[in-house]
Short mmCIF file of C-alpha atoms in Angstrom, two decimals:
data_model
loop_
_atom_site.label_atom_id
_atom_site.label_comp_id
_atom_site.label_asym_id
_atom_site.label_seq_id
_atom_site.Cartn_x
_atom_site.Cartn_y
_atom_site.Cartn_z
CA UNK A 29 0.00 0.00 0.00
CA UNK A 30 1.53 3.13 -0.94
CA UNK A 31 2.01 5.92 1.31
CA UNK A 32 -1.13 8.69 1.56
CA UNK A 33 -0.63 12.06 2.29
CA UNK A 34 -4.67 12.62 3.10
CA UNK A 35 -4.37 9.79 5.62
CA UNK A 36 -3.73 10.75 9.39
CA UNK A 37 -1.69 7.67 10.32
CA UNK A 38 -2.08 8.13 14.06
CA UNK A 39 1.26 10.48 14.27
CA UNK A 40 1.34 14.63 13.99
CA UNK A 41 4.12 16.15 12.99
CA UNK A 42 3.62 19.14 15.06
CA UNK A 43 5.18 19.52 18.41
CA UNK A 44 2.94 20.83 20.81
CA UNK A 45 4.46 21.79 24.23
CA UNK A 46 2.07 21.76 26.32
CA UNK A 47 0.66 18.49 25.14
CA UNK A 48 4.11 16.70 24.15
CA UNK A 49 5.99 18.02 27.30
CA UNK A 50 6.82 15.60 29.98
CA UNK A 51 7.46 18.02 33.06
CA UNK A 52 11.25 16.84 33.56
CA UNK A 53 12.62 19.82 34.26
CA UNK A 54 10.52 21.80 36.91
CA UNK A 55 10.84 24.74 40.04
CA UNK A 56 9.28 23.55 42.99
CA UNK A 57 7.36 26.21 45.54
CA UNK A 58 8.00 24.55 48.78
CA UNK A 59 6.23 27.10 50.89
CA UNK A 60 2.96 26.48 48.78
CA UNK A 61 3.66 23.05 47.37
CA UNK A 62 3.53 23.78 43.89
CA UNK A 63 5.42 22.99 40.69
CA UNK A 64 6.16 24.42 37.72
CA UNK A 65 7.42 22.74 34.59
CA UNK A 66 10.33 25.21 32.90
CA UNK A 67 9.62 24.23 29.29
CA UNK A 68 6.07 24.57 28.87
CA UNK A 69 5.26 26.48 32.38
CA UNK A 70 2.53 24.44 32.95
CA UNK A 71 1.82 24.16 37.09
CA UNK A 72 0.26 21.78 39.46
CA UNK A 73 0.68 20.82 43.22
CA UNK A 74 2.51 18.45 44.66
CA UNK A 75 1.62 16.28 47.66
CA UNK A 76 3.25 16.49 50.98
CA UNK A 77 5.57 13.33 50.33
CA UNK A 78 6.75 14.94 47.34
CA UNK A 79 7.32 18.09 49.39
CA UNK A 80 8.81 16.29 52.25
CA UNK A 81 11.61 14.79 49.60
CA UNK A 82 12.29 17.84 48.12
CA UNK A 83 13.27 19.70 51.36
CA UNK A 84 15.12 16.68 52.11
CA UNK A 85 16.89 16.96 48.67
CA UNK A 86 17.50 20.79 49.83
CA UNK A 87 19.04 20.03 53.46
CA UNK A 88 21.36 17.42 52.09
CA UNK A 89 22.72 19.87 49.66
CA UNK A 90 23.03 22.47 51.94
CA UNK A 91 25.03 20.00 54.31
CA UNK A 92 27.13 19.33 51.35
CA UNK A 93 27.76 22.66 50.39
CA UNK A 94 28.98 23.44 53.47
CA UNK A 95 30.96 20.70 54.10
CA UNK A 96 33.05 21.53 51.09
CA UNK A 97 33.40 25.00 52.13
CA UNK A 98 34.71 23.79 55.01
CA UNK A 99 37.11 21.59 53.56
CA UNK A 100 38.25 24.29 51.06
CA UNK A 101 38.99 27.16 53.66
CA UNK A 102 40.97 24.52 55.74
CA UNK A 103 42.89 23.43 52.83
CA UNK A 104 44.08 27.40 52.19
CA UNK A 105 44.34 28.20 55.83
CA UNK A 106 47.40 25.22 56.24
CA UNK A 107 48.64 26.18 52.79
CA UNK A 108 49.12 29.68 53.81
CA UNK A 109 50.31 28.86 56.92
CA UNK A 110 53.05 26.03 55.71
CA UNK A 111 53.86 27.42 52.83
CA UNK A 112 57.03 30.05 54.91
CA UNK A 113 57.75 26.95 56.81
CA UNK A 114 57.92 24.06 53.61
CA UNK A 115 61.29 25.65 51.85
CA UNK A 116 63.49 26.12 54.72
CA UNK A 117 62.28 22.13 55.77
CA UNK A 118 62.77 20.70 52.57
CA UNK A 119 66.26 22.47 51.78
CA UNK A 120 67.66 20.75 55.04
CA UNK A 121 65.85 17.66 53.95
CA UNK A 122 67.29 17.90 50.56
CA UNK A 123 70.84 18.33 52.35
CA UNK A 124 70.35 15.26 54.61
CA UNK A 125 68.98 13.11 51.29
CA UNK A 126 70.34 14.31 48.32
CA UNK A 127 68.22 13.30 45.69
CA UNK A 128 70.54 10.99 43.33
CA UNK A 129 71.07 12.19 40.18
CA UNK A 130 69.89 10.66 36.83
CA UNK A 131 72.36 8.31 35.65
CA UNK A 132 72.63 7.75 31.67
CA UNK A 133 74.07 4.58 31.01
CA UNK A 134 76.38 4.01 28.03
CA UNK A 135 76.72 1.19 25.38
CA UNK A 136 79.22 -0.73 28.00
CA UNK A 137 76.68 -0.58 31.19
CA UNK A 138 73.68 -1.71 29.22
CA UNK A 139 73.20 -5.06 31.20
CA UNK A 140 71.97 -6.99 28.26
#
């Protein structure tokens, strides 16, 4: 059978997005428990589970937020405070071990 143009064949072409949209991407209103979907701005509420996890979602990211500024402005405070104190350690070091030079081996050395 060939192919019809006149025929709707259970398909449109057309992308609606409000109809085609499935609400992936959306803001959530915790104080009044409703959503909004960014690509087609359609809204609806969400029920107090729903809310429950997404303040959840929030503390937990706030915790790790945190956590990593922590980590961060203890990481600069020791490598401010180190740094005047690392050369003058790792000269003497350096004195006490010498690192060994590289050694290049001629055609007479090579073992094999």
């Amino acid at each position: 059978m060939p192919y019809d143009d006149d025929y709707d064949y259970g398909h449109d072409d057309d992308y609606d997005a409000e109809r085609d949209c499935e609400h992936e991407h959306y803001d959530i209103d915790v104080c009044t428990g409703r959503a909004e979907c960014e690509s087609c701005s359609k809204s609806w509420y969400l029920t107090s589970e729903e809310v429950d996890a997404e303040l959840d979602r929030q503390a937990n990211y706030q915790d790790a937020i945190e956590r990593e500024e922590r980590r961060r402005r203890r990481r600069e405070f020791w490598r401010k405070l180190t740094y005047p104190i690392r050369w003058p350690i790792f000269r003497l070091l350096e004195r006490v071990w010498p690192r060994r030079a590289l050694v290049v081996l001629t055609d007479d050395e090579v073992p094999f």
